[in-house]
XYZ file of C-alpha atoms in Angstrom:
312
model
C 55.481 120.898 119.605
C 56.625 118.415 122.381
C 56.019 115.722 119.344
C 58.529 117.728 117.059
C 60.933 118.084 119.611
C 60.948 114.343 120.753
C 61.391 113.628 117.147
C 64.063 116.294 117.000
C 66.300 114.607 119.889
C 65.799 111.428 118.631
C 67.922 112.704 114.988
C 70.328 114.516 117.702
C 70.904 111.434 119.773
C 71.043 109.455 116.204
C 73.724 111.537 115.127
C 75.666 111.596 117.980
C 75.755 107.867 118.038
C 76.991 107.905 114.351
C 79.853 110.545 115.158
C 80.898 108.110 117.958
C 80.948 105.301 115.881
C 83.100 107.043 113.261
C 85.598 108.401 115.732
C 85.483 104.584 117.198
C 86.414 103.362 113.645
C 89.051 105.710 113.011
C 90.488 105.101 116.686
C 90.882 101.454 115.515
C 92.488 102.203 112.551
C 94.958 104.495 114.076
C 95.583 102.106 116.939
C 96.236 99.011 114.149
C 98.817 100.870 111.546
C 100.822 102.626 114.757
C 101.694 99.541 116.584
C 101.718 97.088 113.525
C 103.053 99.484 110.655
C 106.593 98.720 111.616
C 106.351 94.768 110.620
C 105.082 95.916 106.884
C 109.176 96.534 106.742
C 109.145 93.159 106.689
C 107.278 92.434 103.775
C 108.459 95.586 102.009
C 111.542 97.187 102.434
C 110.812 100.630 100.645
C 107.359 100.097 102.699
C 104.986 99.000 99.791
C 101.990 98.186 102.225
C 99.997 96.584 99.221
C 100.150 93.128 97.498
C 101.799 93.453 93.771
C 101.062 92.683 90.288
C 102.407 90.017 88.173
C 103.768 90.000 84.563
C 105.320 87.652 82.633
C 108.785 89.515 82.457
C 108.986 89.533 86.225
C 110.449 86.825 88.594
C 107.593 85.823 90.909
C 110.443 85.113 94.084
C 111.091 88.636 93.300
C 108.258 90.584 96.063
C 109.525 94.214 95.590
C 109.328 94.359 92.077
C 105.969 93.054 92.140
C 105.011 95.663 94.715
C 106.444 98.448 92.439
C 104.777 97.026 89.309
C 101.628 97.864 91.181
C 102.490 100.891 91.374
C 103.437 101.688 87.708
C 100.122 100.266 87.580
C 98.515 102.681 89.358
C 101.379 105.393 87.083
C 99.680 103.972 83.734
C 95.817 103.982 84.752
C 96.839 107.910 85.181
C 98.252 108.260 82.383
C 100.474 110.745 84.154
C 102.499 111.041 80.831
C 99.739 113.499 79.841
C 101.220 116.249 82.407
C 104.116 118.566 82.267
C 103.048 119.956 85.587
C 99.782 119.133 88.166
C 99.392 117.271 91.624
C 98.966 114.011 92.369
C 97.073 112.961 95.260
C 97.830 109.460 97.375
C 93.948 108.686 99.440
C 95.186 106.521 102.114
C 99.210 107.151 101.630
C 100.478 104.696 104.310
C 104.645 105.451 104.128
C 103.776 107.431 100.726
C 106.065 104.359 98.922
C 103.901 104.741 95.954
C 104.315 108.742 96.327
C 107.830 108.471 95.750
C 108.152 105.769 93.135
C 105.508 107.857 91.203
C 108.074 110.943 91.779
C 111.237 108.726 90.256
C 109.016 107.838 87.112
C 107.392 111.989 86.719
C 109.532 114.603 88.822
C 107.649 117.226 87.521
C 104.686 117.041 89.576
C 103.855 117.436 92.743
C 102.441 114.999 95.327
C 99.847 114.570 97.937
C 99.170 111.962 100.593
C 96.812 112.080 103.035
C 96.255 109.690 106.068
C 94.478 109.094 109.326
C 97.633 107.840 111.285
C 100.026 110.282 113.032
C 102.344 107.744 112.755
C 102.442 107.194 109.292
C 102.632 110.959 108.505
C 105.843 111.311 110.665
C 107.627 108.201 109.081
C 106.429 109.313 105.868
C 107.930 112.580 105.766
C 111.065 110.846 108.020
C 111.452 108.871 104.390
C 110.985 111.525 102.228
C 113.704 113.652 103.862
C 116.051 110.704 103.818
C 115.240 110.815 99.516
C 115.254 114.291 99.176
C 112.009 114.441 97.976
C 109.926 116.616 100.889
C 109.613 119.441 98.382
C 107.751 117.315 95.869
C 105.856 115.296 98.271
C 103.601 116.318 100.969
C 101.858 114.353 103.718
C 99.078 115.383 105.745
C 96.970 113.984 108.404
C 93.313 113.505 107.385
C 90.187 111.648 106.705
C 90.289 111.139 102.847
C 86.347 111.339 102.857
C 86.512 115.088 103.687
C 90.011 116.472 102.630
C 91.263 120.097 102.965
C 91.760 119.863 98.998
C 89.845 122.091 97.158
C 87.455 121.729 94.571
C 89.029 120.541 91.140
C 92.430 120.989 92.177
C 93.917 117.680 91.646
C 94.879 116.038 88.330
C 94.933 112.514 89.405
C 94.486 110.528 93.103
C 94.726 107.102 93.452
C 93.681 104.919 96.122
C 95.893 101.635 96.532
C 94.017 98.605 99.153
C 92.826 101.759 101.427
C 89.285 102.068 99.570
C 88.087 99.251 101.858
C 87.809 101.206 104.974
C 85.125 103.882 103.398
C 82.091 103.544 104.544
C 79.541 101.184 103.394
C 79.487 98.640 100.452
C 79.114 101.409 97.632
C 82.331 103.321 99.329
C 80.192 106.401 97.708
C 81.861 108.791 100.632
C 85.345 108.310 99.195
C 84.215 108.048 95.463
C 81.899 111.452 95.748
C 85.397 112.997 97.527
C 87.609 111.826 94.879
C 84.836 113.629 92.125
C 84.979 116.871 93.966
C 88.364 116.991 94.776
C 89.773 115.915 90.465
C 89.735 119.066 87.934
C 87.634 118.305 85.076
C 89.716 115.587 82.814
C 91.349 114.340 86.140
C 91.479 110.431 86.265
C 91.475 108.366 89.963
C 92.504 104.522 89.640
C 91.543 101.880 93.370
C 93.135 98.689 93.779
C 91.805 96.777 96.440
C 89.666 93.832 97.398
C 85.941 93.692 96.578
C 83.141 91.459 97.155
C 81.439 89.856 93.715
C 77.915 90.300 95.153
C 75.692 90.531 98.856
C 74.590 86.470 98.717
C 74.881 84.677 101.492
C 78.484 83.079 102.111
C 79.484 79.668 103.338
C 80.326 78.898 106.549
C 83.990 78.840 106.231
C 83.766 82.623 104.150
C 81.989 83.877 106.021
C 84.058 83.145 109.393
C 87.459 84.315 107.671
C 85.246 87.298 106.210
C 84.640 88.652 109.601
C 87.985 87.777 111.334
C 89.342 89.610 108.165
C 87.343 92.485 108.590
C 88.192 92.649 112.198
C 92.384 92.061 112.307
C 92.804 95.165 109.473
C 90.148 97.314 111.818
C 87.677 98.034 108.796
C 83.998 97.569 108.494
C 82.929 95.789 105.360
C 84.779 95.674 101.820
C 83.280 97.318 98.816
C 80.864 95.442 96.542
C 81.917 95.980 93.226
C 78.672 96.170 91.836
C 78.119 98.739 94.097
C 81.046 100.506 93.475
C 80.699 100.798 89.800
C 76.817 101.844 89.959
C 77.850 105.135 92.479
C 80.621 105.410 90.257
C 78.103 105.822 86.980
C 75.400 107.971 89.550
C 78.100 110.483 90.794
C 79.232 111.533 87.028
C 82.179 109.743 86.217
C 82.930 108.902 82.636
C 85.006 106.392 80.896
C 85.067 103.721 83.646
C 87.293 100.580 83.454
C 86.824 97.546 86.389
C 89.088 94.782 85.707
C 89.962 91.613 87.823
C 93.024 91.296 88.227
C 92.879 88.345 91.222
C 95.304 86.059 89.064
C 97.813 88.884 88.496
C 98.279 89.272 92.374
C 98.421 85.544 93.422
C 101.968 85.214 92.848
C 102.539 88.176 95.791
C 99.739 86.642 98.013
C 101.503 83.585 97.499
C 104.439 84.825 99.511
C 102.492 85.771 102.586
C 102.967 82.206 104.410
C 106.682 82.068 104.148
C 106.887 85.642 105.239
C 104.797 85.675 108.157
C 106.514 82.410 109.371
C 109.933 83.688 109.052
C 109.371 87.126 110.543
C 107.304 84.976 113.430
C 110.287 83.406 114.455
C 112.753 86.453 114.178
C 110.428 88.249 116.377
C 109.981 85.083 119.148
C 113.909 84.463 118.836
C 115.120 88.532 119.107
C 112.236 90.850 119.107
C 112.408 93.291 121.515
C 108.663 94.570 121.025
C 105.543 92.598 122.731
C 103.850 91.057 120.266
C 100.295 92.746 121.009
C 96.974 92.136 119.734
C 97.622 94.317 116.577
C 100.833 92.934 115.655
C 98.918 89.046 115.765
C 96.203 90.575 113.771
C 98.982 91.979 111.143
C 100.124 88.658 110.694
C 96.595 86.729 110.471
C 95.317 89.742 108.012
C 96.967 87.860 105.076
C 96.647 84.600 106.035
C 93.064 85.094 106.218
C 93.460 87.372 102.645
C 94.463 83.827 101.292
C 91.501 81.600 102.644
C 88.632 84.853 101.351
C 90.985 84.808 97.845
C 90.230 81.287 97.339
C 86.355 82.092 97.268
C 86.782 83.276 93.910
C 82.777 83.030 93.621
C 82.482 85.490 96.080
C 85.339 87.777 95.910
C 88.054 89.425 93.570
C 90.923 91.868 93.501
C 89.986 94.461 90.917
C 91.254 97.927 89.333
C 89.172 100.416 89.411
C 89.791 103.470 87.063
C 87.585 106.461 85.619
C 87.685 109.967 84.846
C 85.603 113.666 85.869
C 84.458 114.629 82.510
C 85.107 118.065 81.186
C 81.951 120.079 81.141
C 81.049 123.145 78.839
C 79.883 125.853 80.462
C-alpha cells in the first residue's frame, strides 16, 4: 500500500508540475500579445497579424493586400461557398481581421474567435462594433485546445500562424479539438510555419530557432510530418499539405524596412517604453527571415482536411 501510494503522489506531483507549466506558457503568451499587440498596427492596419500570400496579379509593395489574400486563402480552402447558413470558427483570432474579411466575402454566416488574451478579445470586439459586425462575429476568451464549442457544431475553423503554440511537434491537442468541435463534412485549413523534419540543425538554425521560439513565447513549431500523420490517426479525410514558402517571401520580405521605420518612429515620438516584449516583437521576424532561409529544414505550409460524414 505505502508502494501504491508513493507511486500515486509521484503522478499527483507530475501533474501538478504539468498544470504549472501550462498556466506558465499561457502567462507568456498573454504577457507577449498585450504589451506588443499594439505595434502589429504597424505592419497591418486592419490588424492582419499574419504574413500574406503572393499572386501574380498582386503588387508585392502592396502588404495589405497580401495579408487579405491570405485570408481569401484561408475563404477558398473552406470552400465557404458551399453554405447558405453555418458558423465559422477563428482558433487563435488575434483582432478577428480575418473574422471580418471572411464576413465581407459570406454575410450569411456567423463567426467565432476564440483567444487566450484579454486584450485581444476587448480590441476585437472594440473593432467589430466600430464595423457593425458584433452580431455576426463573436469573440471569446479561451484555450482553443479545450473550447466551450460543442461537439460537431462548427462548419469550418481555421487556424492562421497560431497552430504553433499547441503543444508538442504533432500539435495533436489542437488537431483532435478541431475534429471534435467540425460537424461531419466540416473542413479546417492552418497556415503557419513548420519544421521539414527532427535532424539535427546547424549552428546558426539552431540559435535563431530558439531565440525564435522564445521572442513569440511558444514552445516548439509543428513538424509537418508529424502533423499530417495525427492528422491521418485522428480520422480526417481528404487532406491537402502544400508549401507555400515562395508565395509568402514577398510579405516576409517587407519585415526589415518595417521594423526599421517603426524603430525610429518609436525612439523619435513613442510615448510607450519599449519593454522586453515589444524588442522581442520586432526580432520575431527578423529572426522568421534567418529560420526561412533554411529551406532544408523548414517551410511555410497550408494545411487543409475535412471530418468525414459517417453512416450510422
Amino acid at each position: 500500500m505505502k508502494e501504491l501510494k508513493i507511486q500515486y503522489d509521484a503522478l499527483a506531483i507530475r501533474s501538478l508540475a504539468q498544470d504549472q507549466e501550462e498556466r506558465s506558457k499561457n502567462e507568456r503568451l498573454r504577457a507577449y500579445y498585450e504589451e506588443a499587440g499594439p505595434d502589429y498596427a504597424a505592419w497591418s492596419p486592419g490588424f492582419n497579424m499574419h504574413f500574406g500570400y503572393y499572386n501574380w496579379t498582386l503588387n508585392p509593395f502592396n502588404r495589405e493586400s497580401m495579408l487579405n489574400n491570405m485570408n481569401q486563402k484561408m475563404l477558398d480552402k473552406l470552400d465557404l461557398g458551399r453554405l447558405q447558413n453555418g458558423t465559422i470558427a477563428d482558433f487563435g483570432c488575434g483582432l478577428g481581421a480575418t473574422l471580418r474579411y471572411a464576413h465581407q466575402q459570406y454575410p450569411q454566416l456567423n463567426y467565432s474567435g476564440i483567444t487566450l488574451v484579454p486584450w485581444q478579445v476587448q480590441q476585437a470586439e472594440l473593432l467589430n462594433r466600430n464595423e457593425g459586425v458584433s452580431k455576426n462575429i463573436h469573440i471569446i476568451e479561451g484555450d482553443y485546445s479545450q473550447t466551450p464549442y460543442e461537439d460537431n457544431s462548427v462548419d469550418g475553423i481555421w487556424a492562421i500562424e497560431s497552430s504553433c503554440y499547441a503543444d508538442g511537434a504533432n500539435k495533436s491537442n489542437l488537431l483532435r479539438e478541431i475534429y471534435r468541435v467540425l460537424r461531419p463534412g466540416g473542413k479546417f485549413v492552418i497556415a503557419d510555419g513548420f519544421r521539414k523534419h527532427q535532424r539535427p540543425l546547424n549552428k546558426l538554425v539552431t540559435s535563431a530557432y530558439r531565440q525564435l521560439c522564445h521572442s513569440w513565447a511558444l514552445d516548439e513549431l509543428g513538424d509537418i510530418g508529424e502533423v499530417s500523420s495525427s492528422l491521418k490517426t485522428i480520422g480526417f479525410k481528404h487532406i491537402d499539405v502544400q508549401n507555400i514558402s515562395y508565395r509568402v517571401a514577398p510579405s516576409v520580405a517587407h519585415v526589415p524596412f518595417t521594423v526599421i521605420s517603426f524603430l525610429i518612429k518609436e525612439l523619435l515620438f513613442g510615448k510607450k517604453k519599449m519593454s522586453e516584449e515589444r524588442w522581442n516583437n520586432l526580432k520575431s521576424p527578423l529572426l522568421t527571415m534567418v529560420v526561412g532561409l533554411a529551406q532544408r529544414d523548414f517551410g511555410y505550409y497550408l494545411v487543409s482536411g475535412e471530418k468525414p460524414i459517417t453512416n450510422n
